[in-house]
């Protein structure tokens, strides 16, 4: 009998869930019991909500097990080895039978993520075994002109996946047209959006795809050097990247005369960023690589003309680059077959928030948000009602439930007031206060403002102050207009994307949930019962058992009552902290 | 760039230069776009967003910062539509919402007339009283009066109250002091009156309002005639305020200053009575009604018609009108009311003989509106108070005279709308008190019984009364419903204060002026002022740390027992020292950039509101740790111009941005004090700051007043920078760079920026001095000149010597040469600055690279030059190339620590410049690396030089150079192979022989005299080159033509003390000698020494005669910079010495019987005539044998240079010189 192949998913989210322990345990028992098992590793298939994941391949097929623990994996192996049957109740994905989670994988179209969770990212051989580095080799073999490569990318319709959505091929063309003795291709792996982890997963799961994309780009636009600007908070990604770079070197894919091409001395190094959100903006990113304070500057000149070290430079996002080898290998038409008229191909989304299946999915452009949330994401937990989806990270905007049929393509998303961004998708249900959400996101962006532009530096601060006072019950009737007015000014008058988009959450929530704002301001009420200072707590005398738990929990001694008697809240003393509500075992504390 | 693009600018088709930004293009089209972060010297930063414009291209409209957006074909640009204005205003308002700072102090803010209190206090502190009065009179023509009787809202607002227990700065007393000084001065302040407009204005009433209106309008050229009902001017000032507070002669003097301008006052003319509007309407173009509120109100209580019940003002007026005092001896007098009129009444009643005067007031003393000092004085004089008491009725005797008053006790209830607690009668507390007289000082009414007369004769409208019975006038403009009639003062507002009447008069005068010249009548634009109080109430703790308690100077008064008369009670400050001390208590709340701040100017222009966006604000400590540069982050708008200029132009990189978002701010690197960074104290950051965030830490009390600007040349180093001297009537407050011919960017260094205090220094010598019995006595020029002539004519010429310094102008040096050679008959002429080295430096800069070619340099070699401090403006030009264009910089130095090291790409430490350069030359020549083509075509004497050079021992040269053979050769190759290599050296460090070898090097490599390559020579003093060009060396001729045989004996003669008579012009050899022995004998052996200088230098102390030197700004002439570029400067100040240095030399020459031109410009003609006609254009190789002599004197032998360096060093080691102390004396 052939050995069983067992692959543990060891990416950052897997490790966080305990994949490391599972892997160690497996190593131990395999050694100890001399089990006929080939233990391998891979990284992040995207099913984060089921991590740790372990894939078992037996003669009959492949079974992905979720929620694994060291004990459970023993059971799983036992079942496969001894009984020769998969332990169905833990299987989250397989082709051999239905599982409640199959849809999560089956409904995806994986191009960028094609190797994630499939290969061992630390082994260049595995990448090559999957057709890796074939694209570039083919280009060299057929002596394809740079112009033709660029045309291929233009034809594919690939647009910048970092958020801007600028046609990648055109960007390359601009860089190609800038003649210079030095030229750079930069991979933007700064990924500053909280909740977004597309780039990290790609770098952890398939670093060679990104490198190959860069090498193809470098060749196409005649770049002389490459930099991956990766945030230092991604140690595993950086480790695997560096390992991959070393492997590529060893193979002669990087360095002097790469791939044996005379004069093609392309090399790549990793620059670790200190985690400033604004450094995802290309001019700030360049400043940061140059050792300066990460602050954006006015464009033009665009980096394609004057970028890193004032030399022509091209900056692509990780996901964009990961698509490149696939497009070269499969042809632009095949890529362009996916998606809509103006938004081709696929897009990776990080699903988060109030959703059953949080994780990473790659879907064709043009799929509706509804399908993403319900078909792939499995809907909202506890059968709550969906209220809105925040798309595009903290500087994106929210799309309300009634626009759920919006297609995910650049134009449709922008029309709603949100942006595609890098693909963060946060689902919010009825228990979410939209004013509070806007405040939360704006608090992030205003802290991350580099401080350069007046509007971004002070304007976002003033907007935040208005939002804060609204959520604290001190809102004034003119506040909504003030937010709209100031928000528009901040958008219009900021140098970079951070300021230009920071007001989006505020503007879109006002656009779609003005009634919530009005309730906060005029009625001093938070309809979603989130804004603490607007809540009103009362004890239901019918339900109160006089257990005194609430009175003991109250930090301001606002609750009084005899033991076994009905308790009351003194509203003058109540500070709306919610302690009584969370402590009451009888649902006797009512919030309104 | 010549390529043009078509654009649509504000709706009009036009063209623009391709490659220009919208801002540059707009400036060419004379469109002003505001900007805060743009600095012509730097690349655009685009952070303030004040310069936004609307751009439409490819059908897309957007806002773009114009400073960094380039014009494009087909672009539609709108620079000032509503959207643009809104964005700019919002940008300004956002900045202002975090601008926790005061533009002006609360004193000025609270003054109804907006008098610049801080400004005049600072002028008083500088003993510039008439300037102070001039400043006050810009808004208030009555300082002597207001200085005595103003209600002083300024003092209530004064922040000194927070520190010194409610003892404000004595603002009013200071004003009075200045006014009294101005009265006493011959040069008292009097404004300029514009040429007559042939318009006439009738002003009704010669009270404070009428007088003020006349003052303002007459200055505009309108003839003002005041019609006054009373026989004397002053109105309420004379008839309401008793003389013991405001003497009539003071009033008359102040009025005289107004009538002097041409204002007429017609007395005993009452409108509606013996003066009809019919006549005014006929004779005048406009009328201003400043009639006051003349009618007193009585008690509004039963029995007020009793005899001996007066209104307070009638009581006071009657006495002034009749000249008769009431006789209150033995009488009981009640004064009802709590205001200043009540105080005037009660204190006058005492002076009328009563010893039983009671003030009856219904609230407590705390609520009394009278000045506290008045209450205090009244008590001293014996006035008693029945507080919380109110009249109920007056009880008469049989004759209907006052017998007693029924009074009722009061208590305070809830605060009313005025914020004061409302008094309520206590039921049943009535009681009777006997009185003989009752004076009601509880209010006044306006009397407008002339309304009928006006309306009867008015042809274009009807004058109306408002509901309070005052004149109805537009609140903003004070125009009445008759367009040609304006009104101001109490007649409009009802009874108010003098200063409010003055303020109103200014408004009415402004409107009236607009009316007269046919402009639309609108109020003066509201000036924006940022206020700390907008953010939070100011409290003691906000000021405790920075300021110390300081006792208020009390006003001396008449002893109480001498007051039963109408003599002035307050006597005025005892003297200047008292005034100065009191002025010193001012906390200088206002910003020193008040008049230069762009943020404030734009905020005014865009009518921005500081509190449009309320919220959190940053509150930083002001950083005073640097002795010259003050950083107040609260005023920073984060344009980062300081950061950028310090990095890109200065290269010091001493400032940076720290933190993110709203917390972002500017800080010295590593969070240290600026002192601990690479800061070079050049002050370029100050020049870049558009607000008051980085300012000069001045030695004197800051003087944020509007200044005049005079353009002159710097007299420190040899770069030749043009300066803007900012001054108030000659008191220099700041020096800025002008965009000069050499300093094109307007950059200046620390010497120019911080080294101007000598211009204000009071220790300056302003008269000729003759030494008698070891003491100097002042003398007249004539006496001194005759004396000098006599001494220098007595003996042989060989015993005379003349030394002139490099601070003197070409013209002065030329005359000095004439004086020595033709007058004193001597060739013993020279400068200490160059002593013994003259001929070696004469022509070293004939082919120096002009500064504006530095931008095209390929590589810089700095040889023995601390360029960033000694010649910093040239340093900036180099540095900008090094930082922005990455031009390499090699620093070659003999010093162990060069201040340039950290800026260099390569540092080469050598032992001897001379041997290094000679070794380089040897290497190049010996290895056939010389540029033969260049040498053959352009140079002379090469072969001679070559054989001489090659005869020296190469190994020895290398050894002495202090670096390895390999390093010498590498350096020589580097210089040779870089086409645009420029070697920069400074004479301060590099001796004449080395200087020659550097020129030889440039010739060997074929770089001399070509564009952007070769050599730059830096000289030490502003006119070092002039010394050589004007022949200030033995036998040296005009134009720096060396004699056939040079005479090197002058130095020896100096050291031997070979002269009997010495004249030293503008040099301080004794104070600057590196070795005192070099100079000791010179003066000791001389029997007669004349020194010309501005201060008592070490040399001057030893002189027999001292001539006072004039300053550059006080005279005209020219300097020749180190590039041999001659720049002229002209006189802006009259010289304090009576005669300029130049004219002293002219007079001296005349004394010697030598006629010369009496104007610097004509002397320049003579100089030009004396220049040699043909100059040999060949470049001569000159061999040298050994390193030449180094300078014997520091600081270019110049006292002012020396003092600056000393002051500078001291500033960092100890406390900065106290405000009063002289630095130079």
PDB file of C-alpha atoms in Angstrom, chain A residues 7 15 59 93 189 206 216 251 258 272 291 293 296 312 322 353 367 370-371 410 417 435 489 498 538 554 570 579:
ATOM      1  CA  UNK A   7      -0.251  17.853   4.418  1.00  0.00           C
ATOM      2  CA  UNK A  15      -0.275  28.604  13.177  1.00  0.00           C
ATOM      3  CA  UNK A  59      -5.745   6.122  -2.784  1.00  0.00           C
ATOM      4  CA  UNK A  93     -13.729  19.611   1.574  1.00  0.00           C
ATOM      5  CA  UNK A 189       3.387  43.910   0.022  1.00  0.00           C
ATOM      6  CA  UNK A 206       3.266  30.844  -3.117  1.00  0.00           C
ATOM      7  CA  UNK A 216       8.593  38.612 -16.076  1.00  0.00           C
ATOM      8  CA  UNK A 251      18.767  28.021  -9.741  1.00  0.00           C
ATOM      9  CA  UNK A 258      19.418  35.395 -14.954  1.00  0.00           C
ATOM     10  CA  UNK A 272      10.844  45.483   5.526  1.00  0.00           C
ATOM     11  CA  UNK A 291      15.052  55.657   4.014  1.00  0.00           C
ATOM     12  CA  UNK A 293       9.807  59.392   6.248  1.00  0.00           C
ATOM     13  CA  UNK A 296       3.449  60.671  -0.380  1.00  0.00           C
ATOM     14  CA  UNK A 312      11.674  54.904 -13.525  1.00  0.00           C
ATOM     15  CA  UNK A 322       0.899  36.384  -8.729  1.00  0.00           C
ATOM     16  CA  UNK A 353     -16.929  40.164  10.260  1.00  0.00           C
ATOM     17  CA  UNK A 367     -19.966  37.867  -9.089  1.00  0.00           C
ATOM     18  CA  UNK A 370     -24.698  38.386  -2.288  1.00  0.00           C
ATOM     19  CA  UNK A 371     -23.113  35.271  -3.774  1.00  0.00           C
ATOM     20  CA  UNK A 410     -14.321  48.208 -10.197  1.00  0.00           C
ATOM     21  CA  UNK A 417     -19.485  55.037  -3.041  1.00  0.00           C
ATOM     22  CA  UNK A 435     -22.183  55.508  12.930  1.00  0.00           C
ATOM     23  CA  UNK A 489     -13.270  68.629   0.947  1.00  0.00           C
ATOM     24  CA  UNK A 498      -5.374  57.725   2.134  1.00  0.00           C
ATOM     25  CA  UNK A 538     -33.879  49.048  32.696  1.00  0.00           C
ATOM     26  CA  UNK A 554     -22.497  47.992  38.798  1.00  0.00           C
ATOM     27  CA  UNK A 570     -31.061  54.829  39.147  1.00  0.00           C
ATOM     28  CA  UNK A 579     -22.067  45.537  33.045  1.00  0.00           C
TER      29      UNK A 579
END
